Amino acid sequence: MAQKPLRLLACGDVEGKFDALFSRVRAIQKKSGNFDLLLCVGNFFGSTPDAEWEEYKTGIKKAPIQTYVLGANNQETVKYFQDVDGCELAENITYLGRKGVFTGSSGLQIVYLSGTESLNEPVPGYSFSPKDVSSLRTMLCSTPQFKGVDILLTSPWPKYVGNFGNSSGEVDTKKCGSALISSLATGLKPRYHFAALEKTYYERLPYRNHIVLQENAQHATRFIALANVGNPEKKKYLYAFSIVPMKLMDAAELVKQPPDVTENPYRKSGKETFTEKQTPAPEEESACQFFFDVNEKQGRKRSSIGRDSKSSPHPKQPRKPPQPPGPCWFCLASPEVEKHLVVNIGTHCYLALAKGGLSDDHVLILPIGHYQSVVELSAEVVEEVEKYKATLRRFFRSRGKRCVLFERNYKSHHLQLQVIPVPLSSCATDDIKDAFITQAQEQQIELLEIPEHSDIKQIAQPGAAYFYVELDTGEKLFHRIKKNFPLQFGREVLASEAILNIPDKSDWRKCQISKEEEETLARRFRKDFEPFDFTVDDD
């Protein structure tokens, strides 16, 4: 029997805004169900008066969830943390201690290091030293069976964490952060690493913990920095995620690499070979049979056999896409496909206008070969799906819209990733998220928030029925379908008054237009999308 994942919340600098934090936690739990733990990094106490804290300390108020916090980062707040080994600060609020390992009854292993870096002796009460970091590493890494830890909690960011990754915004990770924490993260290989103090939200792309071709595959690490509670810019300060303890996971499942994984940002040498060796596929009928001219644009479509086919005497042939057992409306080679709706074709995927779409630019991302769901996609197809998603986000953003994606793997035979644009002026991302959660509750559907950049394959097995939504922020909501599920649920939510306010369009069959009108919309979309088309090589 599969281990049930733990549902956790992580928070950035609270800075004494306890009521604001716990009010938000209550609201989340009311919508999404109870979480097991709340982990707070950064400054838990602030420079505000103690009146609010006294209500929790004396029991007048109570944290709604078991909360674990790190210690002081400045002299002003040292007074709140009297016991260096950790202690209960108030009911349901526990100080973890200066440094150490917290192991839950489930086997979840959390390593914590309080304070900021100090290279001077004596070390202030709100800092950690090289000796502290060395003792933590030695304590954990000296065992031959050590593979890593589930979670690492620190207040400062690790220095250089932005190397090889996505932009960290205004934070220069080559100058900010702690080199000691970089060293600790390198040794401990946490699956999740949370930090704060920089008053911004940054979720780095996951990075690998092994050298490709030189070491056995290991799990990836996700670094998430969280903003301060109640910040006026509404930057994300609370992060919800699910995790199965490492010690309970199947080894093969644990080391699966996310499609957007990067090189380790802390590795000193950049000379290692990072490209994995690809096993050539046997020569088969080329996937180019699926590629046909859908527009008259300058430039040329990339060959499906790769850019280097001209220079190589033995061009690598692509794997033949999986074939359907019978007629399929969405396999691109199938005669059933309404090809006039196709607006863009890549190597492994294509875009098509949705039939009876919620809007004129409602599109589908579909694999060229026959795959039933995202969970069953091969690595190269996943990579192109992600590229299409990122490109569509940029495209719609340039037109004053954000896009919502959803997949329903239930009573469907070919993956259809629905991409629906929503005007930025009509509602915020949080409004869209709340609308999905609210309507799910009304229909007794358990819609859970899962980690951003998470791999759906870690949650759902091939063949399992599910529904998931992905917002423009990368936040994802997931429902495992056990019995019945309303087929139009995704459309109904987006068509509701809370979002697009077109409730009469919740059923696609009532939105169908003539083939001539569809052709006109497709031509318009191709023209508008052309500047963003990554499948074209400019001569």
Coordinates of C-alpha atoms in Angstrom, one line a residue:
M1 CA 0.0 0.0 0.0
A2 CA 1.4 3.4 -1.0
Q3 CA 2.4 5.7 1.8
K4 CA 0.1 8.7 2.2
P5 CA 2.0 11.9 1.6
L6 CA 2.4 14.4 4.4
R7 CA 0.8 17.8 3.7
L8 CA 3.1 20.7 4.9
L9 CA 3.2 24.4 4.8
A10 CA 6.3 26.5 4.8
C11 CA 6.4 30.3 5.7
G12 CA 8.8 33.1 5.3
D13 CA 9.5 36.0 7.7
V14 CA 6.5 36.3 10.1
E15 CA 8.0 39.4 11.8
G16 CA 5.5 39.2 14.6
K17 CA 2.4 39.2 12.4
F18 CA 1.0 36.1 14.0
D19 CA -2.7 36.9 13.5
A20 CA -2.2 37.5 9.8
L21 CA -0.3 34.3 9.3
F22 CA -2.6 32.0 11.3
S23 CA -5.7 33.6 9.8
R24 CA -4.3 32.8 6.3
V25 CA -3.5 29.2 7.5
R26 CA -7.1 28.8 8.8
A27 CA -8.5 29.9 5.4
I28 CA -6.2 27.5 3.5
Q29 CA -7.2 24.6 5.7
K30 CA -10.9 25.5 5.4
K31 CA -10.6 25.3 1.6
S32 CA -8.1 22.5 1.2
G33 CA -8.3 20.4 4.3
N34 CA -5.9 20.1 7.2
F35 CA -2.1 20.2 6.9
D36 CA 0.3 18.3 9.2
L37 CA 2.9 20.9 10.0
L38 CA 3.8 24.6 9.4
L39 CA 7.6 25.3 9.1
C40 CA 8.7 28.9 9.6
V41 CA 12.0 30.3 8.4
G42 CA 13.5 33.8 8.7
N43 CA 12.4 36.3 11.4
F44 CA 9.6 34.8 13.4
F45 CA 9.5 37.8 15.8
G46 CA 9.7 41.4 14.7
S47 CA 10.1 44.9 16.0
T48 CA 6.4 45.2 16.7
P49 CA 5.0 45.4 20.2
D50 CA 4.6 42.1 22.1
A51 CA 0.9 42.4 22.7
E52 CA 0.0 40.1 19.9
W53 CA 2.5 37.5 21.0
E54 CA 1.4 37.6 24.6
E55 CA -2.0 36.4 23.5
Y56 CA -0.4 33.2 22.1
K57 CA 2.1 32.8 24.9
T58 CA -0.7 33.0 27.5
G59 CA -3.0 30.7 25.6
I60 CA -5.7 33.3 24.8
K61 CA -5.0 32.5 21.2
K62 CA -3.8 29.3 19.7
A63 CA -1.9 28.4 16.5
P64 CA -4.3 26.3 14.3
I65 CA -1.5 23.9 13.3
Q66 CA 1.6 22.4 14.8
T67 CA 4.2 25.1 14.1
Y68 CA 8.0 24.8 14.1
V69 CA 10.2 27.9 13.9
L70 CA 13.9 28.8 13.6
G71 CA 15.7 31.0 16.1
A72 CA 16.9 34.6 16.2
N73 CA 18.7 36.4 13.3
N74 CA 19.5 39.6 15.3
Q75 CA 20.3 40.6 18.8
E76 CA 16.9 42.2 19.3
T77 CA 15.0 38.8 19.2
V78 CA 17.5 36.6 21.0
K79 CA 15.4 37.1 24.2
Y80 CA 12.6 35.0 22.9
F81 CA 14.8 31.9 22.5
Q82 CA 16.1 31.0 25.9
D83 CA 17.0 27.3 25.3
V84 CA 19.5 26.7 22.6
D85 CA 18.3 23.1 22.3
G86 CA 14.8 24.2 21.4
C87 CA 11.6 24.5 23.5
E88 CA 7.9 25.1 23.3
L89 CA 7.2 28.9 22.9
A90 CA 3.4 28.6 23.1
E91 CA 0.8 26.0 22.5
N92 CA 1.4 24.5 19.1
I93 CA 4.5 26.7 18.5
T94 CA 7.9 25.1 19.0
Y95 CA 11.4 26.5 18.6
L96 CA 13.5 23.8 16.9
G97 CA 16.9 25.0 18.4
R98 CA 20.2 26.4 17.1
K99 CA 20.9 23.4 14.9
G100 CA 20.0 19.8 14.6
V101 CA 17.7 17.1 13.0
F102 CA 14.0 16.8 13.6
T103 CA 12.6 13.3 12.7
G104 CA 8.9 12.9 12.7
S105 CA 6.9 9.8 13.6
S106 CA 6.4 9.3 9.8
G107 CA 10.2 9.2 9.3
L108 CA 10.3 12.7 7.7
Q109 CA 13.8 14.1 8.3
I110 CA 14.1 17.9 8.7
V111 CA 17.5 19.5 9.3
Y112 CA 17.5 23.0 10.7
L113 CA 20.1 25.7 11.2
S114 CA 19.1 28.9 13.0
G115 CA 20.6 32.4 12.6
T116 CA 22.9 34.1 10.2
E117 CA 26.5 33.4 9.2
S118 CA 29.4 34.6 11.4
L119 CA 33.0 33.9 10.8
N120 CA 34.1 35.7 14.0
E121 CA 34.7 34.3 17.5
P122 CA 32.9 34.4 19.8
V123 CA 29.9 33.6 17.7
P124 CA 26.8 35.8 18.6
G125 CA 23.7 34.1 20.0
Y126 CA 21.9 34.8 16.7
S127 CA 24.5 33.3 14.4
F128 CA 26.1 30.0 13.3
S129 CA 29.7 29.3 12.6
P130 CA 31.7 27.1 10.3
K131 CA 32.0 24.6 13.2
D132 CA 28.2 24.5 13.4
V133 CA 27.9 23.6 9.8
S134 CA 30.8 21.1 9.9
S135 CA 29.2 19.3 12.9
L136 CA 25.9 19.0 11.1
R137 CA 27.5 17.6 8.0
T138 CA 29.6 15.2 9.9
M139 CA 26.7 14.0 12.0
L140 CA 24.6 13.2 9.0
C141 CA 26.9 12.4 6.1
S142 CA 29.3 10.1 7.9
T143 CA 27.0 7.1 7.6
P144 CA 27.6 4.9 4.5
Q145 CA 23.8 4.7 3.9
F146 CA 23.3 8.4 3.8
K147 CA 21.4 9.5 0.7
G148 CA 20.2 13.0 1.7
V149 CA 17.5 14.6 3.9
D150 CA 13.9 15.5 3.2
I151 CA 13.9 19.1 4.2
L152 CA 16.6 21.8 5.1
L153 CA 15.4 24.9 6.9
T154 CA 17.7 28.0 7.0
S155 CA 17.0 31.7 7.3
P156 CA 19.6 33.1 4.9
W157 CA 19.7 32.0 1.3
P158 CA 22.6 29.9 0.1
K159 CA 25.2 31.8 -1.9
Y160 CA 25.3 31.1 -5.6
V161 CA 21.9 29.4 -5.6
G162 CA 21.0 31.2 -8.8
N163 CA 23.8 29.7 -10.8
F164 CA 22.4 27.7 -13.8
G165 CA 18.9 28.5 -12.7
N166 CA 16.0 30.8 -13.5
S167 CA 16.3 34.5 -12.5
S168 CA 16.3 35.3 -8.8
G169 CA 15.0 38.8 -9.5
E170 CA 16.6 41.7 -7.6
V171 CA 18.6 39.3 -5.4
D172 CA 22.2 38.9 -6.6
T173 CA 23.0 35.4 -5.4
K174 CA 26.7 35.8 -6.2
K175 CA 26.9 38.5 -3.5
C176 CA 24.0 37.7 -1.1
G177 CA 23.5 34.7 1.0
S178 CA 25.8 32.4 3.0
A179 CA 28.6 30.3 1.5
L180 CA 28.4 28.1 4.6
I181 CA 24.8 27.2 3.8
S182 CA 25.8 26.5 0.2
S183 CA 28.3 24.0 1.6
L184 CA 25.7 22.5 3.9
A185 CA 23.1 22.1 1.1
T186 CA 25.8 20.5 -1.1
G187 CA 26.5 17.9 1.6
L188 CA 23.0 17.2 2.9
K189 CA 21.3 17.0 -0.5
P190 CA 17.8 18.1 0.8
R191 CA 14.8 17.4 -1.4
Y192 CA 13.4 20.8 -0.3
H193 CA 15.4 23.8 1.0
F194 CA 13.5 26.8 2.4
A195 CA 14.9 30.2 3.3
A196 CA 13.8 33.8 3.8
L197 CA 15.2 37.2 4.9
E198 CA 15.4 38.8 1.4
K199 CA 11.7 39.8 1.5
T200 CA 11.0 38.2 -1.9
Y201 CA 9.7 34.9 -3.3
Y202 CA 11.9 32.8 -5.5
E203 CA 11.4 29.2 -6.5
R204 CA 14.5 28.0 -8.2
L205 CA 14.2 25.3 -10.9
P206 CA 15.1 22.0 -9.3
Y207 CA 18.8 21.0 -9.5
R208 CA 20.5 17.7 -9.6
N209 CA 22.7 16.3 -6.9
H210 CA 24.9 14.0 -9.1
I211 CA 27.3 14.4 -12.0
V212 CA 25.7 12.9 -15.1
L213 CA 27.6 9.9 -16.5
Q214 CA 30.0 10.0 -13.5
E215 CA 27.7 9.2 -10.6
N216 CA 24.6 7.2 -10.0
A217 CA 21.4 9.2 -10.3
Q218 CA 20.2 10.9 -7.1
H219 CA 17.1 12.9 -6.2
A220 CA 16.8 16.5 -7.2
T221 CA 16.7 19.5 -4.8
R222 CA 14.1 22.3 -4.9
F223 CA 15.1 25.6 -3.3
I224 CA 12.2 27.9 -2.3
A225 CA 12.8 31.4 -0.8
L226 CA 9.6 32.9 0.8
A227 CA 8.7 36.6 1.3
N228 CA 7.5 38.2 4.5
V229 CA 4.0 37.8 5.9
G230 CA 1.6 40.5 4.8
N231 CA 4.0 42.2 2.4
P232 CA 2.3 45.0 0.4
E233 CA 3.5 43.6 -2.9
K234 CA 1.6 40.4 -2.1
K235 CA 4.6 38.3 -2.8
K236 CA 4.2 34.7 -1.8
Y237 CA 5.1 34.0 1.8
L238 CA 3.2 30.7 2.3
Y239 CA 4.1 27.5 0.4
A240 CA 2.0 24.3 0.4
F241 CA 3.5 21.0 -0.6
S242 CA 3.1 17.3 -0.2
I243 CA 6.0 14.9 0.6
V244 CA 6.5 11.2 1.2
P245 CA 9.5 10.7 3.5
M246 CA 12.6 9.6 1.6
K247 CA 13.1 6.5 3.6
L248 CA 9.6 5.2 2.6
M249 CA 10.0 5.9 -1.1
D250 CA 10.9 3.4 -3.9
A251 CA 14.5 4.1 -4.9
A252 CA 13.6 4.4 -8.6
E253 CA 10.8 6.8 -7.9
L254 CA 13.0 8.9 -5.6
V255 CA 15.7 9.6 -8.2
K256 CA 13.3 10.5 -11.1
Q257 CA 14.5 13.8 -12.6
P258 CA 12.1 16.6 -13.2
P259 CA 12.0 17.8 -16.9
D260 CA 13.2 21.2 -15.9
V261 CA 16.1 20.0 -13.7
T262 CA 19.4 22.1 -13.9
E263 CA 23.0 21.6 -13.0
N264 CA 24.0 21.9 -9.3
P265 CA 24.5 25.6 -8.6
Y266 CA 27.2 25.0 -6.0
R267 CA 29.5 22.8 -8.0
K268 CA 32.9 24.5 -8.3
S269 CA 34.0 23.0 -11.7
G270 CA 32.0 23.7 -14.8
K271 CA 34.0 21.2 -16.8
E272 CA 32.0 18.1 -16.2
T273 CA 29.9 16.6 -19.0
F274 CA 26.3 17.4 -18.2
T275 CA 24.6 16.0 -21.3
E276 CA 23.3 12.5 -20.9
K277 CA 24.1 10.0 -23.5
Q278 CA 21.1 9.2 -25.7
T279 CA 20.5 5.6 -26.9
P280 CA 19.9 5.8 -30.6
A281 CA 16.5 4.5 -31.7
P282 CA 16.4 1.8 -34.4
E283 CA 15.7 3.2 -37.8
E284 CA 12.0 3.6 -38.1
E285 CA 9.6 5.5 -40.3
S286 CA 10.2 9.2 -39.7
A287 CA 7.8 11.3 -37.7
C288 CA 8.1 13.8 -40.5
Q289 CA 5.1 12.1 -42.0
F290 CA 3.0 14.2 -39.6
F291 CA 4.4 17.6 -40.7
F292 CA 2.4 19.5 -43.2
D293 CA 2.2 23.2 -44.1
V294 CA -0.3 25.0 -42.0
N295 CA 0.6 28.5 -42.8
E296 CA 2.6 30.6 -45.3
K297 CA 5.4 32.0 -43.1
Q298 CA 9.0 32.9 -43.8
G299 CA 11.6 30.6 -42.3
R300 CA 11.2 26.8 -42.1
K301 CA 9.9 24.2 -39.8
R302 CA 12.6 22.3 -37.9
S303 CA 13.1 18.8 -39.1
S304 CA 11.9 16.3 -36.6
I305 CA 15.3 14.5 -36.9
G306 CA 17.1 17.4 -35.3
R307 CA 19.2 20.4 -36.3
D308 CA 22.4 18.5 -36.9
S309 CA 21.0 16.0 -39.5
K310 CA 22.8 17.7 -42.4
S311 CA 26.2 17.5 -40.8
S312 CA 25.9 14.0 -39.6
P313 CA 26.4 11.1 -42.0
H314 CA 24.1 9.0 -39.8
P315 CA 21.3 11.3 -38.7
K316 CA 19.5 10.1 -35.6
Q317 CA 16.0 8.9 -36.3
P318 CA 13.2 9.8 -33.9
R319 CA 11.3 7.2 -32.0
K320 CA 8.0 6.5 -33.7
P321 CA 5.2 8.0 -31.6
P322 CA 2.9 5.5 -29.9
Q323 CA 0.0 4.4 -32.1
P324 CA -3.6 4.3 -30.9
P325 CA -5.4 0.9 -30.8
G326 CA -8.2 2.3 -32.9
P327 CA -9.4 5.6 -34.5
C328 CA -8.3 8.7 -32.5
W329 CA -9.5 12.3 -33.0
F330 CA -6.3 13.7 -31.8
C331 CA -3.4 11.7 -33.2
L332 CA -2.0 14.0 -35.8
A333 CA -1.5 11.2 -38.4
S334 CA -5.2 10.1 -38.0
P335 CA -7.7 10.9 -40.7
E336 CA -10.1 11.8 -37.9
V337 CA -8.1 14.9 -37.0
E338 CA -9.8 18.2 -38.0
K339 CA -6.6 19.6 -39.4
H340 CA -8.0 23.1 -40.1
L341 CA -7.9 23.6 -36.4
V342 CA -4.1 22.9 -36.1
V343 CA -2.3 26.2 -35.6
N344 CA 1.3 25.1 -34.8
I345 CA 3.4 21.9 -35.0
G346 CA 6.5 21.0 -33.1
T347 CA 8.6 17.9 -33.1
H348 CA 6.6 15.9 -30.6
C349 CA 3.5 18.1 -29.9
Y350 CA 1.2 20.4 -31.7
L351 CA -1.3 23.2 -30.9
A352 CA -4.9 23.2 -32.1
L353 CA -7.8 25.6 -31.4
A354 CA -10.3 24.0 -29.1
K355 CA -13.6 23.0 -30.8
G356 CA -16.3 25.1 -29.1
G357 CA -13.7 27.0 -27.2
L358 CA -14.4 29.3 -24.3
S359 CA -12.8 32.1 -26.3
D360 CA -11.4 32.6 -29.8
D361 CA -7.9 31.8 -28.5
H362 CA -8.7 28.8 -26.4
V363 CA -6.1 26.2 -27.5
L364 CA -5.0 22.6 -26.8
I365 CA -1.5 21.3 -26.4
L366 CA -1.5 17.7 -27.8
P367 CA 1.1 15.1 -28.3
I368 CA 1.6 14.0 -31.9
G369 CA 1.8 10.4 -30.9
H370 CA -0.9 8.5 -28.9
Y371 CA -0.5 9.2 -25.2
Q372 CA -3.4 9.1 -22.8
S373 CA -2.1 11.5 -20.2
V374 CA 0.8 13.7 -19.0
V375 CA 1.8 10.9 -16.7
E376 CA 2.6 8.6 -19.7
L377 CA 4.6 11.1 -21.7
S378 CA 8.2 10.3 -22.6
A379 CA 10.9 12.7 -21.5
E380 CA 11.3 14.4 -24.9
V381 CA 7.6 15.0 -25.2
V382 CA 7.4 16.4 -21.7
E383 CA 10.2 18.8 -22.6
E384 CA 8.3 20.1 -25.6
V385 CA 5.0 20.4 -23.6
E386 CA 6.9 22.6 -21.1
K387 CA 8.3 24.7 -23.9
Y388 CA 4.8 25.2 -25.4
K389 CA 3.4 26.1 -22.0
A390 CA 6.1 28.7 -21.4
T391 CA 5.7 30.2 -24.9
L392 CA 1.9 30.4 -24.6
R393 CA 2.3 32.2 -21.2
R394 CA 4.5 34.8 -22.9
F395 CA 2.2 35.1 -25.9
F396 CA -0.9 35.7 -23.8
R397 CA 0.9 38.0 -21.4
S398 CA 1.8 40.2 -24.4
R399 CA -1.9 40.4 -25.1
G400 CA -2.9 41.4 -21.6
K401 CA -4.0 37.9 -20.5
R402 CA -2.9 35.1 -18.1
C403 CA -3.5 31.5 -19.0
V404 CA -5.0 28.6 -17.0
L405 CA -4.1 25.1 -18.0
F406 CA -6.0 22.0 -17.0
E407 CA -6.1 18.3 -17.9
R408 CA -8.8 15.8 -17.2
N409 CA -7.5 12.2 -17.5
Y410 CA -11.0 10.6 -17.2
K411 CA -13.2 9.3 -20.0
S412 CA -10.6 10.5 -22.5
H413 CA -8.2 8.5 -24.7
H414 CA -5.7 11.1 -25.9
L415 CA -4.0 13.8 -23.8
Q416 CA -5.6 17.2 -24.2
L417 CA -4.0 20.0 -22.2
Q418 CA -6.5 22.8 -22.3
V419 CA -5.0 26.3 -22.3
I420 CA -7.6 29.1 -21.6
P421 CA -6.6 32.8 -21.6
V422 CA -8.1 35.0 -18.9
P423 CA -7.9 38.8 -19.2
L424 CA -5.6 40.3 -16.5
S425 CA -8.2 42.9 -15.8
S426 CA -11.0 40.4 -15.1
C427 CA -9.5 38.7 -12.0
A428 CA -6.3 37.9 -10.2
T429 CA -4.6 34.4 -10.0
D430 CA -5.7 34.0 -6.4
D431 CA -9.3 34.6 -7.5
I432 CA -9.0 31.8 -10.1
K433 CA -7.5 29.5 -7.6
D434 CA -10.2 30.3 -5.0
A435 CA -12.9 29.7 -7.7
F436 CA -11.6 26.2 -8.4
I437 CA -11.3 25.3 -4.7
T438 CA -14.8 26.8 -3.9
Q439 CA -16.6 25.0 -6.7
A440 CA -14.7 21.8 -5.9
Q441 CA -15.9 21.9 -2.3
E442 CA -19.5 22.6 -3.4
Q443 CA -19.3 19.4 -5.5
Q444 CA -17.4 17.4 -2.8
I445 CA -14.3 17.2 -4.9
E446 CA -11.0 17.2 -3.0
L447 CA -8.7 19.6 -4.8
L448 CA -5.3 19.6 -3.3
E449 CA -2.5 22.1 -3.9
I450 CA 0.8 20.5 -5.0
P451 CA 4.3 21.9 -5.2
E452 CA 5.2 24.2 -8.0
H453 CA 7.5 22.7 -10.6
S454 CA 6.4 19.3 -9.2
D455 CA 6.1 16.3 -11.4
I456 CA 2.6 14.9 -11.8
K457 CA 4.3 11.5 -12.3
Q458 CA 5.3 11.5 -8.6
I459 CA 1.6 11.8 -7.6
A460 CA -0.4 9.8 -10.2
Q461 CA 0.5 6.4 -11.7
P462 CA 0.0 5.6 -15.4
G463 CA -3.6 4.7 -16.0
A464 CA -4.9 6.5 -12.8
A465 CA -7.8 8.9 -13.4
Y466 CA -7.1 12.5 -12.3
F467 CA -7.9 16.2 -12.9
Y468 CA -5.3 18.9 -12.4
V469 CA -5.1 22.7 -12.9
E470 CA -2.0 24.8 -13.4
L471 CA -2.1 28.6 -12.8
D472 CA 0.1 31.2 -14.5
T473 CA 2.2 31.4 -11.3
G474 CA 3.1 27.7 -11.6
E475 CA 0.7 26.7 -8.7
K476 CA -1.1 23.4 -9.3
L477 CA -4.3 21.9 -7.9
F478 CA -4.8 18.1 -8.2
H479 CA -7.7 15.8 -7.7
R480 CA -7.5 12.0 -7.8
I481 CA -10.7 10.7 -9.5
K482 CA -12.0 7.6 -7.7
K483 CA -15.5 7.2 -9.0
N484 CA -17.4 9.8 -11.0
F485 CA -16.2 13.3 -12.1
P486 CA -18.1 16.1 -13.9
L487 CA -16.7 16.1 -17.4
Q488 CA -17.2 19.9 -17.8
F489 CA -15.8 20.9 -14.4
G490 CA -12.8 22.8 -15.7
R491 CA -14.9 24.7 -18.2
E492 CA -17.6 25.4 -15.7
V493 CA -15.3 27.0 -13.2
L494 CA -13.6 29.2 -15.9
A495 CA -16.9 30.1 -17.5
S496 CA -18.4 31.1 -14.1
E497 CA -19.2 34.7 -13.0
A498 CA -16.1 34.7 -10.8
I499 CA -13.7 34.4 -13.8
L500 CA -14.9 34.8 -17.5
N501 CA -18.5 35.4 -16.7
I502 CA -19.8 33.4 -19.6
P503 CA -21.8 30.6 -17.8
D504 CA -23.7 29.8 -21.0
K505 CA -20.4 28.5 -22.6
S506 CA -19.7 25.8 -20.0
D507 CA -20.7 23.1 -22.4
W508 CA -18.5 23.0 -25.6
R509 CA -21.2 21.5 -27.7
K510 CA -23.2 24.7 -27.3
C511 CA -20.3 26.8 -28.5
Q512 CA -19.6 25.2 -31.9
I513 CA -19.3 27.4 -34.9
S514 CA -19.1 26.7 -38.6
K515 CA -15.9 25.3 -40.3
E516 CA -15.4 28.6 -42.1
E517 CA -15.5 30.5 -38.9
E518 CA -13.1 28.0 -37.3
E519 CA -10.7 28.4 -40.3
T520 CA -10.8 32.2 -39.9
L521 CA -10.0 32.0 -36.2
A522 CA -7.1 29.5 -36.9
R523 CA -5.6 31.8 -39.5
R524 CA -5.7 34.7 -37.1
F525 CA -4.1 32.7 -34.3
R526 CA -1.3 31.5 -36.5
K527 CA -0.5 35.1 -37.6
D528 CA -0.6 36.4 -34.1
F529 CA 1.5 33.6 -32.7
E530 CA 4.1 33.7 -35.4
P531 CA 6.6 36.1 -33.5
F532 CA 6.6 33.6 -30.6
D533 CA 6.9 30.4 -32.7
F534 CA 9.9 28.4 -31.4
T535 CA 9.5 25.7 -34.0
V536 CA 10.7 28.0 -36.8
D537 CA 14.3 28.4 -37.8
D538 CA 14.9 31.9 -39.3
D539 CA 17.1 31.9 -42.4

